CSV table of C-alpha atoms and ligand atoms in Angstrom, one decimal:
chain,number,residue,atom,x,y,z
N,1,MET,CA,-21.7,0.5,-13.9
N,2,LEU,CA,-18.2,1.5,-12.9
N,3,SER,CA,-17.1,1.8,-16.6
N,4,LEU,CA,-13.6,0.9,-15.6
N,5,LYS,CA,-10.9,1.4,-18.2
N,6,THR,CA,-8.6,-1.4,-17.0
N,7,SER,CA,-7.3,-4.5,-18.7
N,8,ILE,CA,-6.6,-6.8,-15.7
N,9,ILE,CA,-7.4,-5.2,-12.4
N,10,GLY,CA,-11.2,-5.0,-11.6
N,11,LYS,CA,-12.4,-7.3,-14.4
N,12,LYS,CA,-14.3,-8.9,-11.5
N,13,VAL,CA,-15.3,-7.1,-8.3
N,14,ILE,CA,-16.7,-8.9,-5.2
N,15,TYR,CA,-18.4,-6.6,-2.7
N,16,TYR,CA,-19.2,-7.2,0.9
N,17,GLN,CA,-20.9,-4.8,3.3
N,18,GLU,CA,-18.9,-6.4,6.1
N,19,ILE,CA,-16.2,-8.9,6.1
N,20,SER,CA,-13.3,-10.0,8.5
N,21,SER,CA,-10.5,-8.9,6.2
N,22,THR,CA,-10.5,-8.5,2.4
N,23,ASN,CA,-7.0,-10.0,2.3
N,24,ASP,CA,-8.3,-13.1,4.1
N,25,VAL,CA,-11.2,-13.5,1.7
N,26,ALA,CA,-8.9,-12.9,-1.3
N,27,LYS,CA,-6.5,-15.6,0.0
N,28,SER,CA,-9.3,-18.2,0.4
N,29,LEU,CA,-11.1,-17.7,-2.9
N,30,ASP,CA,-10.2,-19.4,-6.2
N,31,VAL,CA,-10.6,-16.5,-8.5
N,32,GLU,CA,-9.1,-15.1,-11.7
N,33,GLU,CA,-6.3,-12.6,-11.7
N,34,GLY,CA,-7.3,-9.0,-11.3
N,35,THR,CA,-10.3,-9.9,-9.1
N,36,VAL,CA,-10.9,-7.2,-6.5
N,37,ILE,CA,-12.5,-7.9,-3.1
N,38,VAL,CA,-13.9,-4.7,-1.5
N,39,ALA,CA,-15.8,-4.2,1.7
N,40,ASP,CA,-17.6,-1.3,3.5
N,41,ARG,CA,-16.3,-2.4,6.9
N,42,GLN,CA,-13.7,-4.9,8.1
N,43,THR,CA,-14.1,-6.5,11.5
N,44,LYS,CA,-10.5,-7.9,11.5
N,45,GLY,CA,-8.6,-5.6,9.2
N,46,ARG,CA,-4.9,-6.3,9.5
N,47,GLY,CA,-1.7,-4.4,9.1
N,48,ARG,CA,1.8,-5.9,9.0
N,49,LEU,CA,3.2,-7.9,11.9
N,50,ASN,CA,-0.3,-8.8,13.0
N,51,ARG,CA,-1.1,-5.2,13.8
N,52,LYS,CA,-4.7,-4.1,13.7
N,53,TRP,CA,-6.0,-2.0,10.8
N,54,ILE,CA,-9.1,0.0,11.9
N,55,SER,CA,-11.6,-0.2,9.0
N,56,PRO,CA,-14.9,1.5,9.7
N,57,GLU,CA,-17.5,2.4,7.1
N,58,GLY,CA,-16.4,5.4,5.0
N,59,GLY,CA,-12.9,4.1,4.1
N,60,LEU,CA,-11.8,2.2,1.1
N,61,TRP,CA,-10.7,-1.4,2.1
N,62,LEU,CA,-9.8,-3.7,-0.8
N,63,SER,CA,-7.6,-6.5,-2.0
N,64,VAL,CA,-6.5,-7.3,-5.5
N,65,VAL,CA,-5.7,-10.9,-6.5
N,66,LEU,CA,-2.6,-10.9,-8.7
N,67,LYS,CA,-0.8,-13.9,-10.3
N,68,PRO,CA,2.4,-12.3,-11.6
N,69,LYS,CA,4.8,-14.5,-13.6
N,70,VAL,CA,7.9,-12.7,-12.5
N,71,ALA,CA,11.2,-13.7,-10.7
N,72,PRO,CA,10.8,-14.4,-7.0
N,73,GLN,CA,13.0,-11.4,-6.1
N,74,ASP,CA,10.5,-9.1,-7.9
N,75,ILE,CA,7.5,-10.2,-5.8
N,76,PRO,CA,8.2,-7.8,-2.8
N,77,LYS,CA,8.1,-4.9,-5.2
N,78,ILE,CA,4.3,-5.2,-5.4
N,79,VAL,CA,4.0,-3.3,-2.2
N,80,PHE,CA,5.5,-0.3,-4.0
N,81,LEU,CA,3.1,-0.7,-6.8
N,82,GLY,CA,0.3,-0.3,-4.3
N,83,ALA,CA,1.8,2.7,-2.6
N,84,ILE,CA,2.5,4.5,-6.0
N,85,GLY,CA,-1.1,3.7,-7.0
N,86,VAL,CA,-2.4,5.4,-3.8
N,87,VAL,CA,-0.2,8.4,-4.2
N,88,ARG,CA,-1.3,8.9,-7.8
N,89,THR,CA,-4.9,8.5,-6.7
N,90,LEU,CA,-4.5,11.1,-4.0
N,91,GLU,CA,-2.8,13.4,-6.5
N,92,GLU,CA,-6.0,13.3,-8.6
N,93,LEU,CA,-7.8,14.6,-5.6
N,94,SER,CA,-5.2,17.3,-5.2
N,95,ILE,CA,-3.7,15.7,-2.1
N,96,PRO,CA,0.1,15.4,-2.0
N,97,GLY,CA,1.0,12.0,-0.5
N,98,ARG,CA,4.4,10.6,0.1
N,99,ILE,CA,5.5,7.0,0.7
N,100,LYS,CA,7.0,6.0,4.1
N,101,TRP,CA,9.1,2.9,3.4
N,102,PRO,CA,8.0,0.3,2.9
N,103,ASN,CA,4.2,0.2,3.0
N,104,ASP,CA,2.5,3.4,4.1
N,105,VAL,CA,1.4,6.6,2.4
N,106,LEU,CA,1.5,9.7,4.5
N,107,VAL,CA,0.0,13.2,4.2
N,108,ASN,CA,1.6,15.7,6.6
N,109,PHE,CA,3.4,12.8,8.2
N,110,ARG,CA,0.1,11.2,9.1
N,111,LYS,CA,-1.0,7.8,7.8
N,112,ILE,CA,-3.7,8.1,5.1
N,113,SER,CA,-3.1,4.6,3.7
N,114,GLY,CA,-1.4,1.3,4.3
N,115,ILE,CA,-0.6,-1.6,2.0
N,116,LEU,CA,-0.4,-5.2,3.1
N,117,THR,CA,0.9,-7.8,0.5
N,118,GLU,CA,0.7,-11.5,1.1
N,119,LYS,CA,1.8,-14.4,-1.0
N,120,VAL,CA,-0.2,-17.7,-1.1
N,121,GLY,CA,0.9,-20.2,-3.8
N,122,GLU,CA,0.9,-18.4,-7.1
N,123,LYS,CA,-1.3,-15.6,-5.8
N,124,VAL,CA,-0.1,-12.3,-4.4
N,125,ILE,CA,-2.7,-10.4,-2.5
N,126,LEU,CA,-2.3,-6.7,-2.7
N,127,GLY,CA,-4.4,-5.3,0.2
N,128,ILE,CA,-4.9,-1.5,0.3
N,129,GLY,CA,-6.6,0.6,2.9
N,130,ILE,CA,-7.3,4.3,2.4
N,131,ASN,CA,-8.9,6.5,4.9
N,132,VAL,CA,-11.4,8.5,2.9
N,133,ASN,CA,-14.6,9.6,4.7
N,134,ASN,CA,-14.0,7.7,7.9
N,135,ASN,CA,-12.7,8.8,11.3
N,136,THR,CA,-9.2,7.7,11.9
N,137,PRO,CA,-7.1,6.7,14.9
N,138,GLU,CA,-4.6,9.1,16.3
N,139,ASN,CA,-1.7,9.8,13.8
N,140,GLY,CA,-4.1,8.8,11.0
N,141,ILE,CA,-5.6,11.2,8.5
N,142,ALA,CA,-8.4,10.9,6.0
N,143,VAL,CA,-9.1,12.4,2.6
N,144,LYS,CA,-12.1,14.3,4.1
N,145,ASP,CA,-9.8,15.8,6.8
N,146,VAL,CA,-7.5,17.2,4.1
N,147,LEU,CA,-10.1,18.4,1.7
N,148,GLY,CA,-12.6,19.6,4.4
N,149,LYS,CA,-15.4,17.6,2.7
N,150,GLU,CA,-16.4,14.1,1.9
N,151,VAL,CA,-15.7,12.6,-1.5
N,152,SER,CA,-17.4,9.8,-3.5
N,153,LEU,CA,-15.9,6.5,-2.4
N,154,VAL,CA,-16.8,5.0,-5.7
N,155,HIS,CA,-14.9,7.7,-7.5
N,156,VAL,CA,-11.8,7.0,-5.4
N,157,PHE,CA,-12.2,3.2,-5.9
N,158,LYS,CA,-12.4,3.7,-9.7
N,159,ILE,CA,-9.3,5.9,-10.0
N,160,LEU,CA,-7.4,3.7,-7.7
N,161,LEU,CA,-8.1,0.6,-9.8
N,162,GLU,CA,-7.2,2.4,-13.0
N,163,ASN,CA,-3.9,3.6,-11.5
N,164,LEU,CA,-3.1,0.1,-10.2
N,165,ASP,CA,-3.9,-1.4,-13.6
N,166,GLU,CA,-1.5,0.9,-15.4
N,167,LEU,CA,1.2,0.3,-12.8
N,168,TYR,CA,0.7,-3.5,-13.0
N,169,GLU,CA,1.4,-3.4,-16.7
N,170,ILE,CA,4.6,-1.5,-16.1
N,171,TYR,CA,5.6,-3.8,-13.3
N,172,LEU,CA,5.1,-7.0,-15.5
N,173,LYS,CA,7.3,-5.5,-18.2
N,174,SER,CA,9.9,-3.9,-15.9
N,175,PRO,CA,9.7,-4.5,-12.1
N,176,GLY,CA,12.7,-2.2,-11.6
N,177,THR,CA,10.8,0.8,-13.0
N,178,ILE,CA,8.3,0.4,-10.1
N,179,VAL,CA,11.1,0.7,-7.6
N,180,GLU,CA,12.4,3.9,-9.4
N,181,LEU,CA,8.9,5.4,-9.4
N,182,ALA,CA,8.5,4.6,-5.7
N,183,ARG,CA,11.9,6.2,-4.9
N,184,GLU,CA,10.8,9.5,-6.3
N,185,LEU,CA,7.8,9.5,-3.9
N,186,MET,CA,9.5,8.3,-0.8
N,187,ILE,CA,10.3,10.3,2.3
N,188,LEU,CA,14.1,10.1,2.4
N,189,ASN,CA,17.0,11.9,4.1
N,190,VAL,CA,15.3,11.9,7.4
N,191,PRO,CA,16.5,10.4,10.7
N,192,VAL,CA,14.8,7.1,11.5
N,193,LYS,CA,14.7,4.2,13.9
N,194,VAL,CA,14.4,0.8,12.4
N,195,LEU,CA,12.8,-1.7,14.8
N,196,GLY,CA,13.0,-5.4,14.2
N,197,ASN,CA,15.9,-7.5,15.4
N,198,GLY,CA,16.9,-4.9,17.9
N,199,GLU,CA,17.0,-1.2,17.0
N,200,VAL,CA,19.1,0.7,14.5
N,201,VAL,CA,19.1,4.5,14.2
N,202,GLY,CA,20.3,6.3,11.2
N,203,ILE,CA,19.4,8.5,8.2
N,204,ALA,CA,17.1,6.8,5.7
N,205,GLU,CA,19.2,7.9,2.7
N,206,ASP,CA,17.8,6.0,-0.2
N,207,ILE,CA,16.3,2.7,-1.5
N,208,ASP,CA,18.3,0.4,-3.7
N,209,GLU,CA,17.3,-1.3,-6.9
N,210,ASP,CA,15.6,-4.1,-4.9
N,211,GLY,CA,13.7,-1.7,-2.7
N,212,ARG,CA,15.9,-2.2,0.4
N,213,LEU,CA,16.2,0.8,2.6
N,214,VAL,CA,19.7,2.3,2.6
N,215,LEU,CA,20.4,3.5,6.1
N,216,ARG,CA,23.5,5.6,7.0
N,217,LEU,CA,24.5,5.0,10.6
N,218,GLY,CA,26.0,7.5,12.9
N,219,ASN,CA,29.5,6.2,12.3
N,220,GLY,CA,29.0,6.6,8.5
N,221,GLU,CA,28.5,2.9,7.9
N,222,ILE,CA,25.8,2.0,5.4
N,223,ARG,CA,23.3,-0.7,6.3
N,224,LYS,CA,20.7,-2.2,3.9
N,225,ILE,CA,17.4,-3.1,5.5
N,226,ILE,CA,15.2,-5.7,3.8
N,227,TYR,CA,11.4,-5.2,3.9
N,228,GLY,CA,10.5,-8.0,6.2
N,229,ASP,CA,9.8,-8.0,9.9
N,230,VAL,CA,10.9,-4.5,10.5
N,231,SER,CA,9.1,-1.2,11.1
N,232,LEU,CA,10.3,2.3,10.7
N,233,ARG,CA,9.8,5.3,13.0
N,234,PHE,CA,10.7,8.8,12.1
N,235,LEU,CA,12.7,10.6,14.8
A,1,BTX,P1,1.0,-1.3,9.3
A,1,BTX,O1,1.3,-2.5,10.1
A,1,BTX,O2,2.0,-0.5,8.6
A,1,BTX,O3,0.1,-0.3,10.1
A,1,BTX,C1,-0.7,-0.7,11.2
A,1,BTX,C2,-0.7,0.5,12.2
A,1,BTX,O4,-1.3,1.6,11.7
A,1,BTX,C3,-1.5,0.1,13.5
A,1,BTX,O5,-0.7,-0.5,14.4
A,1,BTX,C4,-2.0,1.5,13.9
A,1,BTX,O6,-1.0,2.1,14.7
A,1,BTX,C5,-2.2,2.2,12.6
A,1,BTX,N1,-3.5,2.2,12.1
A,1,BTX,C6,-4.5,1.3,12.2
A,1,BTX,N2,-5.6,1.5,11.5
A,1,BTX,C7,-5.3,2.7,10.9
A,1,BTX,C8,-6.1,3.6,10.0
A,1,BTX,N3,-7.3,3.3,9.6
A,1,BTX,N4,-5.4,4.7,9.6
A,1,BTX,C9,-4.2,5.0,10.0
A,1,BTX,N5,-3.5,4.3,10.8
A,1,BTX,C10,-4.0,3.1,11.3
A,1,BTX,C11,-0.5,-1.1,7.2
A,1,BTX,O7,0.0,-1.8,8.2
A,1,BTX,C12,-1.2,-2.0,6.2
A,1,BTX,C13,-2.7,-1.9,6.3
A,1,BTX,C14,-3.4,-2.6,5.2
A,1,BTX,C15,-4.9,-2.5,5.4
A,1,BTX,C16,-5.6,-3.2,4.2
A,1,BTX,S1,-7.3,-2.8,4.2
A,1,BTX,C17,-7.6,-4.0,3.0
A,1,BTX,C18,-6.7,-5.2,3.3
A,1,BTX,N6,-7.4,-6.1,4.3
A,1,BTX,C19,-6.7,-6.1,5.4
A,1,BTX,O8,-7.0,-6.8,6.4
A,1,BTX,N7,-5.6,-5.3,5.4
A,1,BTX,C20,-5.5,-4.7,4.1
């Protein structure tokens, strides 16, 4: 029905009209690698650090179950795989998206998509939310706002899965390539505030080969920030 041209991702798709969170369902189910959980609405959509992700009908809310056999230090790179997949999908809709380190995709500095990765045992859940035809909270933006018209959610779903599948193959062979691809799409050389253990202000200069943010502080000192319990604000 979808005629997906993928080798791993989307071999099985489980659909709900309404669910708490596709990530929670993906975590609890014992399913084969590549299974996708997708829902029209989430009642408890989550972002990072227990933030709420608003998920009304009209958006694309899904989680992919992955079981990558890679070194532990390569697992966090999956968030970039998701973000690149979203940017490539938007590109196919003629929308120029950029990655805000580490897990958001922005259009005109407004959030069109967010990625939430979680590891449970051998499973890594790649959760992706894209505002497509839905109304968004303030500072959000949807595909329909950019294009001035609604688009087929099924079409966006299909091209996203195809992009993710292609990127997953690249990732399994060469996780570092995913970081390089993400770097090209990232918003860099902008002043930022990093919030986590206290506050650090600097210029987000680059990301390193492990995906850490390279921050240049006011005194010229370089600090590397690990994707963990931190969030980033543009200044
Ligand atoms: P995040 O923690 O980077 O972003 C969460 C923040 O984004 C919220 O605090 C709010 O300010 C803002 N926000 C909430 N909802 C939206 C929205 N629809 N559009 C734009 N901004 C919003 C980002 O977390 C990761 C989100 C992942 C969502 C997917 S959906 C499928 C899967 N299931 C699930 O529960 N989460 C993931």
